XYZ file of C-alpha atoms in Angstrom:
776
model
C 62.861 -25.691 -150.237
C 59.553 -24.785 -151.785
C 58.197 -28.226 -151.021
C 59.149 -27.922 -147.324
C 57.349 -24.591 -147.043
C 54.204 -26.079 -148.503
C 54.298 -28.993 -146.023
C 54.765 -26.623 -143.037
C 51.875 -24.474 -144.271
C 49.571 -27.484 -144.534
C 50.574 -28.769 -141.086
C 50.004 -25.373 -139.487
C 46.565 -25.131 -141.144
C 45.617 -28.637 -140.046
C 46.731 -27.890 -136.480
C 44.617 -24.742 -136.381
C 41.557 -26.625 -137.684
C 41.937 -29.416 -135.138
C 42.544 -26.931 -132.335
C 39.470 -24.925 -133.366
C 37.310 -28.019 -133.465
C 38.449 -29.089 -130.000
C 37.833 -25.639 -128.585
C 34.395 -25.557 -130.199
C 33.449 -28.912 -128.724
C 34.588 -27.874 -125.266
C 32.712 -24.577 -125.429
C 29.575 -26.309 -126.786
C 29.659 -28.924 -124.030
C 30.122 -26.229 -121.384
C 27.257 -24.129 -122.748
C 25.039 -27.178 -123.114
C 25.443 -28.213 -119.479
C 25.116 -24.626 -118.317
C 21.980 -23.665 -120.251
C 20.018 -26.860 -120.968
C 17.968 -28.708 -118.244
C 19.227 -31.974 -116.872
C 16.446 -33.982 -118.474
C 17.674 -33.144 -121.984
C 21.007 -34.819 -121.330
C 21.670 -38.477 -121.897
C 20.347 -40.472 -118.985
C 18.944 -37.319 -117.392
C 22.217 -36.722 -115.465
C 23.633 -33.346 -114.406
C 27.379 -32.956 -113.995
C 27.556 -29.292 -112.992
C 28.408 -28.683 -109.369
C 26.112 -27.070 -106.825
C 27.078 -24.437 -104.284
C 27.697 -25.941 -100.882
C 24.632 -24.194 -99.450
C 22.390 -25.869 -102.025
C 23.722 -29.403 -101.883
C 21.155 -31.876 -100.596
C 21.703 -33.938 -97.471
C 23.381 -37.284 -98.099
C 20.704 -39.742 -99.115
C 22.595 -42.969 -99.088
C 23.395 -44.676 -102.346
C 21.401 -47.786 -101.556
C 18.063 -45.923 -101.569
C 18.544 -44.603 -105.098
C 20.585 -47.328 -106.746
C 18.321 -50.072 -105.420
C 15.666 -48.817 -107.852
C 16.128 -49.960 -111.472
C 17.072 -47.198 -113.891
C 13.867 -47.757 -115.888
C 11.830 -47.050 -112.748
C 13.579 -43.829 -111.697
C 10.740 -41.714 -112.973
C 9.943 -39.688 -109.890
C 11.629 -38.689 -106.649
C 9.112 -38.372 -103.797
C 9.809 -36.644 -100.519
C 7.337 -37.374 -97.712
C 6.908 -34.555 -95.204
C 6.627 -36.143 -91.764
C 7.523 -35.627 -88.102
C 9.424 -37.543 -85.453
C 6.242 -38.756 -83.699
C 4.889 -40.292 -86.934
C 8.000 -42.160 -88.083
C 6.988 -45.465 -86.492
C 3.312 -45.195 -87.492
C 2.418 -43.202 -90.609
C 5.853 -43.473 -92.206
C 5.993 -47.209 -91.498
C 2.527 -47.671 -93.028
C 3.556 -45.797 -96.189
C 6.707 -47.907 -96.487
C 4.626 -51.080 -96.167
C 1.920 -50.030 -98.639
C 1.999 -47.546 -101.505
C 5.760 -46.872 -101.447
C 6.240 -50.313 -103.017
C 4.383 -49.326 -106.173
C 6.037 -45.951 -106.795
C 8.093 -45.817 -110.029
C 11.009 -44.112 -108.316
C 12.450 -43.283 -104.916
C 10.519 -42.446 -101.749
C 12.381 -40.686 -98.936
C 11.049 -39.297 -95.649
C 12.038 -35.868 -94.343
C 11.822 -34.935 -90.685
C 13.389 -32.545 -88.189
C 17.056 -32.491 -87.286
C 18.374 -35.508 -85.351
C 15.282 -37.613 -86.046
C 15.521 -41.261 -85.038
C 13.444 -44.341 -85.782
C 13.450 -48.005 -84.855
C 12.837 -48.987 -88.497
C 16.166 -49.886 -90.069
C 14.868 -49.858 -93.646
C 13.187 -46.435 -93.459
C 14.952 -43.984 -95.845
C 15.065 -40.979 -93.517
C 16.644 -37.554 -94.023
C 17.057 -35.285 -90.995
C 16.971 -31.674 -92.181
C 19.629 -29.569 -90.369
C 18.278 -26.613 -88.455
C 14.642 -27.708 -88.939
C 12.185 -28.645 -86.185
C 8.703 -30.236 -86.181
C 6.866 -26.989 -85.443
C 3.524 -26.494 -87.203
C 2.998 -25.049 -89.745
C 6.116 -26.705 -91.239
C 7.134 -23.819 -93.488
C 10.906 -24.167 -93.223
C 10.730 -27.954 -93.510
C 8.580 -27.675 -96.627
C 10.959 -25.242 -98.333
C 14.082 -27.206 -97.404
C 12.679 -30.361 -98.967
C 11.679 -28.484 -102.118
C 15.028 -29.598 -103.411
C 13.073 -32.790 -104.046
C 9.326 -33.496 -104.441
C 6.781 -33.613 -101.612
C 3.648 -35.220 -100.227
C 2.308 -35.319 -96.674
C 2.524 -38.391 -94.470
C -1.294 -38.642 -94.303
C -1.744 -39.250 -98.023
C -2.191 -42.471 -99.983
C -0.527 -42.482 -103.399
C -1.292 -44.926 -106.189
C 1.984 -45.632 -107.936
C 0.495 -47.240 -111.051
C -1.777 -44.287 -111.808
C 0.986 -41.807 -110.951
C 3.297 -43.436 -113.491
C 0.675 -43.247 -116.246
C 0.071 -39.596 -115.403
C 3.759 -38.611 -115.263
C 4.543 -40.337 -118.562
C 2.269 -37.762 -120.203
C 4.012 -34.777 -118.572
C 6.990 -32.984 -120.174
C 9.498 -32.464 -117.378
C 11.781 -30.245 -119.499
C 9.411 -27.305 -119.144
C 8.278 -25.614 -115.951
C 5.351 -27.533 -114.404
C 3.613 -26.992 -111.052
C 0.853 -29.603 -110.781
C -1.671 -30.211 -108.019
C -5.147 -29.327 -106.846
C -5.412 -25.547 -107.069
C -6.542 -23.723 -103.951
C -7.527 -20.178 -103.061
C -8.101 -20.597 -99.333
C -11.282 -20.895 -97.309
C -13.994 -18.261 -97.279
C -12.667 -16.928 -93.985
C -9.185 -16.542 -95.515
C -10.159 -14.594 -98.646
C -8.068 -11.413 -98.734
C -5.796 -12.572 -95.899
C -3.340 -14.693 -97.890
C -1.886 -11.818 -99.975
C -2.861 -13.495 -103.247
C -3.515 -11.461 -106.372
C -6.691 -11.983 -108.377
C -5.090 -14.526 -110.699
C -2.871 -16.181 -108.077
C -3.379 -19.606 -106.559
C -1.371 -22.356 -104.899
C -1.227 -26.152 -104.985
C -2.771 -27.703 -101.886
C -0.014 -29.454 -99.976
C -2.152 -32.199 -98.448
C -2.982 -34.248 -101.576
C 0.533 -33.616 -102.934
C 2.213 -31.378 -105.504
C 4.391 -32.215 -108.514
C 7.266 -29.988 -109.612
C 9.162 -30.688 -112.823
C 12.948 -30.570 -113.063
C 12.832 -27.203 -114.764
C 10.673 -25.757 -111.986
C 13.084 -27.049 -109.347
C 16.042 -25.620 -111.282
C 14.504 -22.188 -111.131
C 13.168 -22.258 -107.584
C 15.754 -24.137 -105.494
C 18.515 -21.480 -105.692
C 16.043 -18.918 -104.327
C 14.673 -20.809 -101.327
C 16.440 -18.551 -98.843
C 14.820 -15.490 -100.452
C 11.381 -17.122 -100.163
C 11.948 -17.945 -96.482
C 12.722 -14.289 -95.798
C 9.463 -13.091 -97.371
C 6.701 -15.175 -95.797
C 3.307 -13.446 -95.899
C 1.103 -16.154 -94.310
C 1.325 -19.133 -91.978
C 0.344 -21.684 -94.650
C 3.354 -23.494 -96.051
C 1.628 -24.581 -99.275
C 0.524 -20.976 -99.947
C 4.117 -19.780 -99.544
C 5.474 -22.564 -101.753
C 2.996 -21.552 -104.449
C 4.017 -17.906 -104.076
C 7.699 -18.832 -104.381
C 7.070 -20.941 -107.506
C 5.043 -18.135 -109.067
C 7.787 -15.580 -108.323
C 10.832 -17.459 -109.535
C 9.421 -20.043 -111.986
C 6.762 -17.747 -113.400
C 3.949 -20.358 -113.318
C 0.858 -20.873 -111.143
C -0.599 -24.152 -109.968
C -2.500 -25.959 -112.716
C -5.984 -24.579 -113.367
C -7.675 -27.851 -114.346
C -10.980 -29.238 -113.098
C -9.847 -32.870 -113.244
C -7.091 -32.153 -110.715
C -9.790 -32.369 -108.034
C -10.269 -36.032 -108.897
C -6.569 -36.790 -109.521
C -5.441 -35.180 -106.249
C -8.505 -36.017 -104.169
C -9.042 -34.281 -100.842
C -11.780 -35.561 -98.523
C -13.092 -32.857 -96.203
C -14.472 -35.312 -93.598
C -11.419 -34.974 -91.360
C -10.881 -37.883 -88.984
C -13.711 -39.866 -90.614
C -12.218 -39.655 -94.111
C -11.936 -43.027 -95.891
C -13.277 -44.976 -92.912
C -16.434 -46.150 -94.702
C -17.119 -47.699 -98.085
C -14.131 -47.353 -100.416
C -15.889 -48.504 -103.567
C -16.697 -44.946 -104.605
C -16.156 -43.182 -107.894
C -13.968 -40.524 -106.273
C -11.702 -43.101 -104.634
C -11.335 -45.327 -107.679
C -10.479 -42.420 -110.004
C -8.004 -40.690 -107.677
C -4.220 -40.825 -107.860
C -3.702 -39.476 -104.338
C -6.100 -39.712 -101.382
C -5.942 -37.229 -98.507
C -6.169 -37.190 -95.510
C -5.495 -40.623 -93.977
C -5.525 -39.700 -90.294
C -5.760 -43.254 -88.985
C -2.734 -45.399 -89.762
C -4.806 -48.561 -90.045
C -6.618 -47.033 -93.028
C -3.345 -46.969 -95.009
C -3.347 -50.765 -94.861
C -7.089 -50.922 -95.452
C -6.865 -48.805 -98.610
C -3.797 -50.753 -99.759
C -5.739 -54.003 -99.367
C -8.712 -52.495 -101.219
C -6.643 -51.543 -104.276
C -4.901 -54.923 -104.269
C -8.332 -56.567 -104.463
C -9.327 -54.171 -107.232
C -6.241 -55.146 -109.217
C -7.077 -58.812 -108.665
C -10.634 -58.223 -109.914
C -9.293 -56.342 -112.954
C -6.967 -59.229 -113.721
C -9.858 -61.638 -113.364
C -11.961 -59.514 -115.703
C -9.160 -59.503 -118.274
C -8.963 -63.281 -117.974
C -12.714 -63.502 -118.576
C -12.386 -61.286 -121.643
C -9.686 -63.551 -123.054
C -11.770 -66.618 -122.268
C -14.737 -65.083 -124.053
C -12.571 -64.263 -127.088
C -11.192 -67.797 -127.130
C -14.697 -69.208 -126.958
C -15.877 -66.984 -129.817
C -12.906 -67.970 -131.959
C -13.623 -71.640 -131.402
C -17.309 -71.106 -132.132
C -16.998 -69.076 -135.352
C -13.762 -70.329 -136.891
C -13.618 -73.869 -135.638
C -10.884 -75.356 -133.522
C -8.925 -76.637 -136.548
C -8.814 -73.176 -138.175
C -7.271 -71.414 -135.197
C -3.500 -71.223 -135.202
C -2.310 -71.384 -131.657
C -0.573 -73.489 -129.073
C -0.145 -77.240 -129.261
C -3.128 -79.499 -128.851
C -2.414 -80.287 -125.205
C -2.123 -76.643 -124.228
C -5.154 -75.716 -126.309
C -7.262 -78.401 -124.673
C -6.189 -77.298 -121.192
C -6.920 -73.676 -122.044
C -10.317 -74.640 -123.403
C -11.169 -76.479 -120.189
C -10.069 -73.447 -118.192
C -12.213 -71.300 -120.443
C -15.266 -73.436 -119.780
C -14.682 -73.262 -116.038
C -14.077 -69.502 -115.812
C -16.310 -68.127 -118.536
C -18.959 -65.997 -116.772
C -22.509 -67.134 -117.260
C -25.876 -66.592 -115.588
C -26.502 -70.351 -115.924
C -23.565 -71.688 -113.920
C -25.811 -73.517 -111.479
C -28.104 -76.330 -112.667
C -30.757 -77.392 -110.127
C -31.601 -81.070 -109.886
C -35.105 -80.576 -108.494
C -37.664 -77.863 -107.997
C -36.602 -76.993 -104.453
C -33.035 -76.360 -105.653
C -34.082 -73.390 -107.789
C -32.511 -70.079 -106.767
C -35.118 -67.395 -107.445
C -34.265 -63.818 -108.377
C -35.330 -61.025 -106.041
C -36.788 -57.913 -107.648
C -35.842 -54.403 -106.533
C -36.624 -50.848 -107.509
C -37.397 -48.424 -104.703
C -37.944 -51.438 -102.439
C -36.839 -55.055 -102.335
C -39.352 -57.783 -103.263
C -38.482 -61.339 -102.315
C -40.352 -64.640 -102.745
C -38.278 -66.338 -100.032
C -38.046 -63.725 -97.291
C -40.603 -63.492 -94.505
C -41.081 -59.824 -95.390
C -41.881 -59.974 -99.131
C -41.521 -56.198 -99.468
C -38.841 -54.387 -97.529
C -36.408 -51.515 -97.824
C -33.037 -52.062 -99.442
C -30.622 -53.225 -96.762
C -27.274 -51.359 -96.469
C -25.307 -54.356 -97.746
C -27.481 -54.560 -100.867
C -27.134 -50.818 -101.473
C -23.352 -51.092 -101.254
C -23.311 -54.128 -103.564
C -25.531 -52.430 -106.163
C -23.416 -49.258 -106.080
C -20.284 -51.332 -106.581
C -21.810 -53.250 -109.494
C -22.999 -50.025 -111.162
C -19.537 -48.484 -110.776
C -17.917 -51.537 -112.368
C -20.488 -51.533 -115.177
C -19.900 -47.844 -115.963
C -16.146 -48.385 -115.905
C -16.500 -51.142 -118.527
C -18.871 -49.044 -120.629
C -16.557 -46.016 -120.645
C -13.236 -47.815 -121.026
C -12.908 -46.569 -124.640
C -14.777 -43.285 -124.205
C -11.842 -41.045 -125.157
C -11.155 -42.878 -128.419
C -14.853 -42.750 -129.333
C -15.294 -39.098 -128.300
C -18.220 -39.860 -126.076
C -18.999 -40.509 -122.445
C -21.958 -42.302 -120.891
C -23.091 -41.153 -117.445
C -25.181 -43.153 -115.010
C -28.444 -41.569 -113.900
C -30.506 -44.185 -112.056
C -31.598 -47.818 -111.871
C -35.167 -48.243 -113.055
C -35.376 -51.783 -111.708
C -33.254 -54.845 -111.268
C -33.028 -58.485 -110.233
C -30.543 -60.077 -107.859
C -29.872 -63.573 -106.599
C -27.211 -65.191 -104.449
C -25.640 -68.274 -105.971
C -23.740 -69.842 -103.056
C -21.306 -71.608 -105.401
C -20.406 -68.778 -107.759
C -21.423 -65.316 -106.532
C -24.164 -62.715 -106.718
C -25.919 -62.232 -110.064
C -27.477 -58.916 -111.086
C -29.743 -57.962 -113.973
C -29.988 -54.170 -114.106
C -32.204 -51.919 -116.193
C -30.275 -48.630 -116.110
C -31.151 -45.166 -117.324
C -28.017 -43.583 -118.800
C -27.117 -40.312 -120.494
C -25.130 -40.533 -123.751
C -22.939 -37.460 -124.371
C -20.947 -36.991 -127.580
C -18.513 -34.073 -127.306
C -16.807 -34.137 -130.721
C -18.167 -33.905 -134.199
C -21.941 -33.896 -134.077
C -22.451 -33.136 -130.393
C -25.496 -34.592 -128.695
C -26.945 -35.534 -125.301
C -29.438 -38.379 -125.390
C -31.024 -40.472 -122.585
C -30.682 -44.210 -123.181
C -31.691 -47.410 -121.384
C -29.403 -50.391 -121.167
C -29.581 -53.838 -119.606
C -26.494 -55.009 -117.736
C -25.881 -58.607 -116.714
C -23.274 -58.570 -113.954
C -21.842 -61.056 -111.499
C -19.914 -60.389 -108.307
C -17.906 -63.636 -108.219
C -16.591 -65.362 -105.146
C -12.849 -65.789 -105.054
C -11.349 -69.236 -104.930
C -10.674 -70.968 -101.622
C -7.088 -70.827 -100.419
C -5.813 -73.345 -97.897
C -2.923 -72.044 -95.822
C -1.090 -74.401 -93.501
C 0.524 -73.200 -90.299
C 4.064 -74.523 -90.598
C 4.693 -74.118 -86.854
C 1.599 -76.156 -86.021
C 2.514 -78.938 -88.440
C 6.242 -78.953 -87.796
C 6.129 -81.254 -84.804
C 3.829 -83.465 -82.746
C 0.844 -81.818 -81.101
C 1.253 -81.209 -77.368
C -0.391 -83.852 -75.206
C -2.859 -81.444 -73.606
C -4.136 -80.411 -77.053
C -4.459 -83.757 -78.815
C -8.069 -84.344 -77.758
C -9.151 -80.717 -77.795
C -12.043 -79.920 -80.182
C -10.846 -78.618 -83.526
C -13.085 -75.534 -83.353
C -11.586 -74.514 -80.007
C -8.075 -74.738 -81.450
C -9.183 -72.893 -84.571
C -10.511 -70.030 -82.435
C -7.362 -69.862 -80.371
C -8.518 -71.878 -77.374
C -6.818 -74.630 -75.453
C -4.638 -72.889 -72.909
C -4.965 -73.411 -69.154
C -6.725 -70.102 -68.484
C -9.386 -70.821 -71.068
C -9.876 -74.312 -69.693
C -10.380 -72.931 -66.200
C -12.824 -70.342 -67.505
C -14.796 -73.010 -69.387
C -15.019 -75.110 -66.222
C -16.262 -72.104 -64.279
C -18.873 -71.298 -66.942
C -20.155 -74.876 -66.968
C -20.610 -74.819 -63.184
C -23.257 -72.078 -63.115
C -26.754 -73.150 -62.063
C -29.305 -72.257 -64.737
C -32.442 -70.888 -63.070
C -35.473 -71.402 -65.343
C -38.177 -68.746 -64.868
C -41.466 -69.800 -66.483
C -44.523 -67.505 -66.603
C -47.692 -69.633 -66.719
C -51.444 -69.161 -66.863
C -53.603 -72.231 -67.503
C -52.576 -74.553 -70.392
C -52.141 -77.625 -68.167
C -51.569 -80.155 -70.976
C -48.896 -78.007 -72.581
C -47.277 -77.517 -69.167
C -47.115 -81.289 -68.643
C -45.324 -81.610 -71.974
C -42.878 -78.948 -70.797
C -42.219 -80.877 -67.564
C -41.574 -84.077 -69.518
C -38.965 -82.279 -71.636
C -37.465 -80.650 -68.521
C -37.166 -84.023 -66.815
C -35.649 -85.748 -69.841
C -33.066 -83.074 -70.732
C -32.268 -81.582 -67.307
C -33.193 -83.832 -64.391
C -32.302 -87.275 -65.670
C -28.805 -86.207 -66.900
C -28.375 -84.400 -63.531
C -27.901 -80.951 -64.993
C -27.341 -78.096 -62.527
C -30.706 -76.328 -62.891
C -33.689 -75.024 -60.963
C -37.281 -74.345 -62.056
C -39.289 -71.325 -60.887
C -42.901 -71.295 -62.123
C -44.722 -67.987 -61.725
C -48.375 -69.012 -61.857
C -51.307 -66.725 -62.700
C -54.904 -67.833 -62.336
C -56.518 -68.295 -65.730
C -59.800 -66.525 -66.443
C -61.617 -69.573 -67.822
C -59.315 -72.558 -67.075
C -58.826 -72.731 -63.331
C -56.568 -75.773 -62.967
C -54.133 -74.294 -60.489
C -54.351 -77.251 -58.118
C -53.503 -79.729 -60.870
C -50.557 -77.604 -61.956
C -49.171 -77.520 -58.419
C -49.744 -81.259 -58.062
C -47.739 -81.989 -61.221
C -44.798 -79.994 -59.853
C -45.011 -81.716 -56.448
C -44.981 -85.127 -58.121
C -41.837 -84.209 -60.061
C -40.300 -82.810 -56.871
C -40.925 -86.116 -55.119
C -38.994 -87.973 -57.822
C -36.099 -85.481 -57.724
C -35.935 -84.101 -54.173
C -32.438 -82.641 -54.651
C -33.679 -80.105 -57.197
C -35.337 -76.786 -56.460
C -38.719 -76.881 -58.183
C -41.209 -74.327 -56.911
C -44.478 -72.647 -57.853
C -44.915 -68.926 -57.104
C -48.602 -67.892 -57.195
C -49.343 -64.315 -58.349
C -52.705 -62.551 -58.235
C -54.074 -60.311 -60.975
C -54.163 -60.348 -64.789
C -51.430 -62.168 -66.655
C -48.303 -60.085 -67.238
C -45.188 -61.809 -68.512
C -42.960 -58.908 -67.446
C -44.333 -59.042 -63.918
C -43.864 -62.821 -63.785
C -40.210 -62.597 -64.789
C -39.615 -59.785 -62.285
C -41.201 -61.799 -59.454
C -39.163 -64.900 -60.297
C -35.878 -62.976 -60.564
C -36.496 -61.113 -57.282
C -36.277 -64.398 -55.359
C -32.795 -65.171 -56.679
C -29.384 -63.617 -55.837
C -27.589 -61.162 -58.119
C -25.071 -63.846 -59.156
C -27.833 -66.171 -60.402
C -27.857 -67.121 -64.097
C -31.440 -66.616 -65.301
C -33.121 -68.265 -68.263
C -36.439 -66.728 -69.324
C -38.477 -69.425 -71.027
C -42.012 -70.012 -72.300
C -44.158 -73.113 -71.814
C -44.153 -73.734 -75.598
C -40.349 -74.046 -75.776
C -38.691 -77.422 -76.427
C -34.922 -77.836 -76.134
C -32.485 -80.646 -76.807
C -29.359 -81.764 -74.911
C -26.385 -79.476 -75.514
C -28.332 -76.235 -75.416
C -27.639 -75.574 -71.731
C -23.882 -75.755 -72.276
C -24.089 -73.173 -75.049
C -26.333 -71.024 -72.860
C -23.761 -70.946 -70.060
C -20.871 -70.145 -72.390
C -22.699 -67.349 -74.207
C -23.404 -65.328 -71.048
C -20.825 -63.140 -69.283
C -21.728 -61.374 -66.086
C -21.494 -57.622 -66.568
C -20.495 -57.846 -70.227
C -22.753 -60.123 -72.340
C -26.336 -61.392 -72.431
C -27.695 -64.118 -74.709
C -30.876 -63.919 -76.831
C -31.054 -67.195 -78.786
C -33.021 -67.182 -82.046
C -35.660 -69.893 -81.747
C -36.887 -72.112 -84.575
C -40.670 -71.683 -84.596
C -42.907 -74.392 -86.041
C -45.647 -73.829 -88.590
C -49.176 -75.145 -88.178
C -48.791 -78.963 -88.437
C -51.818 -79.083 -90.751
C -49.865 -76.947 -93.247
C -46.697 -79.102 -93.123
C -46.627 -81.873 -95.711
C -44.305 -84.161 -93.744
C -45.206 -84.152 -90.045
C -42.013 -86.069 -89.272
C -40.155 -82.792 -89.869
C -41.830 -80.983 -86.939
C -38.747 -81.245 -84.692
C -36.263 -80.669 -87.471
C -34.945 -77.460 -88.975
C -36.248 -76.998 -92.517
C -37.896 -74.222 -94.488
C -41.121 -76.204 -94.787
C -41.396 -77.034 -91.069
C -40.875 -73.595 -89.584
C -38.875 -70.380 -89.523
C -36.339 -68.583 -87.346
C -37.941 -65.981 -85.069
C -35.565 -63.155 -85.937
C -37.762 -60.605 -84.209
C -38.589 -62.625 -81.102
C -36.873 -61.474 -77.903
C -38.819 -63.354 -75.198
C -36.275 -66.164 -74.721
C -33.185 -64.795 -72.990
C -30.365 -65.725 -70.619
C -28.487 -63.276 -68.397
C -27.253 -62.747 -64.874
C -29.621 -61.218 -62.342
C -27.227 -58.329 -61.711
C -27.398 -57.347 -65.404
C -31.205 -57.458 -65.211
C -31.112 -55.039 -62.288
C -28.555 -52.785 -64.003
C -31.017 -51.906 -66.793
C -34.045 -51.538 -64.515
C -35.712 -54.914 -65.127
C -39.016 -55.334 -66.973
C -41.809 -52.825 -67.332
C -44.467 -54.450 -65.118
C -47.154 -52.067 -66.342
C -47.333 -53.951 -69.673
C -50.076 -56.569 -69.495
C -51.381 -59.035 -72.050
C -49.537 -60.441 -75.062
C -46.055 -59.222 -75.981
C -44.158 -55.912 -76.035
C -42.453 -56.380 -72.640
C -39.600 -58.286 -74.321
C -39.084 -55.624 -77.023
C -38.951 -52.891 -74.372
C -36.415 -54.850 -72.306
C -34.302 -55.725 -75.368
C -34.200 -52.062 -76.462
C -32.909 -50.944 -73.061
C -30.214 -53.621 -73.128
C -28.994 -52.326 -76.477
C -28.479 -48.891 -74.907
C -26.535 -50.330 -71.956
C -22.866 -51.252 -71.666
C -23.408 -54.999 -72.078
C -23.098 -56.843 -75.383
C -26.271 -58.448 -76.730
C -25.310 -61.734 -78.387
C -27.861 -63.231 -80.808
C -27.462 -66.512 -82.632
C -29.656 -69.278 -83.972
C -29.711 -72.472 -81.944
C -30.720 -75.677 -83.764
C -31.688 -77.333 -80.431
C -34.282 -74.746 -79.426
C -37.832 -75.037 -80.806
C -41.058 -73.144 -80.345
C -43.887 -75.698 -80.561
C -46.820 -74.473 -82.620
C -50.028 -73.543 -80.831
C -53.069 -71.564 -81.998
C -52.772 -67.868 -81.160
C -55.780 -65.910 -79.934
C -55.277 -62.148 -80.039
C -57.524 -60.190 -77.687
C -59.081 -57.307 -79.601
C -58.940 -55.185 -76.443
C -55.142 -55.112 -76.532
C -53.465 -51.774 -77.299
C -52.977 -51.286 -81.063
C -49.219 -51.880 -81.000
C -49.538 -55.154 -79.060
C -52.470 -56.330 -81.162
C -50.523 -55.725 -84.365
C -47.538 -57.662 -82.997
C -49.788 -60.517 -81.898
C -51.521 -60.846 -85.241
C -48.234 -60.566 -87.093
C -46.873 -63.488 -85.088
C -50.077 -65.409 -85.729
C -49.812 -64.908 -89.500
C -46.080 -65.719 -89.630
C -46.642 -69.070 -87.859
C -49.400 -70.237 -90.201
C -47.370 -71.729 -93.077
C -44.329 -71.203 -95.280
C -44.565 -68.821 -98.227
C -44.008 -71.686 -100.659
C -46.867 -73.691 -99.128
C -49.164 -70.646 -99.143
C -48.378 -70.044 -102.801
C -49.202 -73.662 -103.699
C -52.429 -73.507 -101.688
C -53.490 -70.329 -103.442
C -52.724 -71.796 -106.862
C -54.779 -74.904 -106.113
C -57.590 -72.921 -104.397
C -57.336 -75.050 -101.291
C -56.355 -72.403 -98.743
C -58.694 -72.719 -95.727
C -60.682 -69.725 -94.677
C -58.677 -67.551 -92.335
C -59.996 -64.370 -90.807
C -58.367 -61.918 -88.440
C -60.306 -59.906 -85.872
C -61.624 -56.505 -86.883
C -58.752 -54.317 -88.177
C -57.221 -51.680 -85.960
C -57.397 -49.107 -88.721
C -57.842 -48.998 -92.481
C -54.089 -48.930 -93.031
C -53.337 -52.298 -91.372
C -52.684 -55.311 -93.612
C -53.642 -58.912 -92.875
C -55.509 -61.995 -94.045
C -59.181 -61.462 -94.890
C -61.937 -63.897 -95.745
C -61.883 -64.717 -99.418
């Protein structure tokens, strides 16, 4: 009996202990899920139910579960509108949404529709697209928000969020106080602020837990029309925190105040590279442009890492010896070593075989100094400025990559001087002498100016050959088998283009030649005209506007030479138009054009021009009536006495001549386009300037000015005599042309070094400032 009582007592005690433990576990679990934030639970999951009024709209399980659990770091809601779903939203889905370590969902008005099947869209009930989108912004606060005109860098966002504790209340963004005109009108206290909605705002789980149940109260107490101001006020009221007061948030959440022009120019800027979000992107095409830019930056970073590994491999082989390095098998090591030799950056990648193959460096400081350019000293061109800025930015990024660990930062101040050269096989090499500022901010603090040399290369990427599978899948159509490859490459070959090409080739080219004296040179011109145009039966005409020469009166002989050619080719229109008065090229071209109809294709030519077969076809195809005029760049010969190999006179080489980049006298256009811009200024007499004036007015018109070098168009050298009575501007242009046509810079340098340069003297200078050759 006593034994049974003891057993019952023990069982009752054990039952009470077990029951107490179970009750304790249940109460602890209930209190844990009620009081602790979701992020402290295993897997970050919340099991407590929400009131029906606070439950989010159905998102679709595929949008969330398609993202791996390890990547569910952030939930991003994009604030957009119905009219932007197929443009801005589509661009975001195609670009930065792919790199986000989480889920991206778009929020729009009620009953929003889109043609994009893969767009994760949530239509907010009872919300419209009215601006400012206050209600829409608060309703989507149940998630996280950015605007649809922002670019977000997912890789940098992930690094940033990994350093943020989401179990405490956080309200992160670029702090704002309003514009100067809005001070005192936003109902903000002295220590209040808000996170600017444009670049984006980050709210932690704890902040959302405190704010979301009170959204309706915030919507009933709006004090301004700015939705981001009201969101900040609501977070401050119910979460008890302001937007982050941190200076670096301006660079993390970068806002460009240029409006519609934001991010349309150079993207290789310090602000762009350092930013996590970029705002505003008003033009949809810039989303793709920025996406492409950061893809190229990642490719360059990967290439730089490869170079670093190659350099380390090379150093290991050099200092330890190949036998002492434990590594991959011999075959793999040999292959890696060959790859290292090919990709290791070096300033000596190119080895010239002869003197003329040398690639000289060009020096720059405030100006650009070049031994190979026609203008030895010139201002830095925009493309060089952009390249130098990009190289400096990359150099400073490499220098400061370990700045935080070393408790110092090095700032760029200026480039004292530098050297640059273009290696056509490898890239652009730079040698920079930079003035930097060394700042140590821990321990023994100091600020010291330092100079450093940087050897940088902007490498060319490798060539990629991409085959068009549709083009190669079957036999080429019959009408395209014999079509020139370049035409097919540029998209030509259809019937309409063929008809247009036939029409272009059928235009008569009307040569207009101003002439005064120079009979022997004119006969050479007629020989070339006969050989290239008349004998092959080209569709051309020749209009010679003849002025009487002051000292060489051979007008009768000139007319006789034309009549003789006319007798041999009676079907062609060859005529001489006498003009009285002093020579004026502008007047001559005006007189010649006035005798032709508006639909006539004009070719303004000089008596010193020589052309080869094929040029006329390119001339016809490069001119469009009412839309395009053609100014070919002529290859101008040097003085034959200064050319070592006279056989090169009618060939394109740096020793035989140069391209007249600033010559605008040779032109082709329709007569109607000449009339549309007012023709030539006939008041300009003497040498030059009429072509520059005409070219300048064409640039201001609605037609396109097409310029291109033509290897079949030559300017034959002739001595230039500049009349000292010319106006200063024309005299300077004349003497500049005279000096440029004397000899190549390389030949001049050799002549100076050997003291064999012939005496060369210009007329009396226009003023003391003008530069030129003087008697030695």
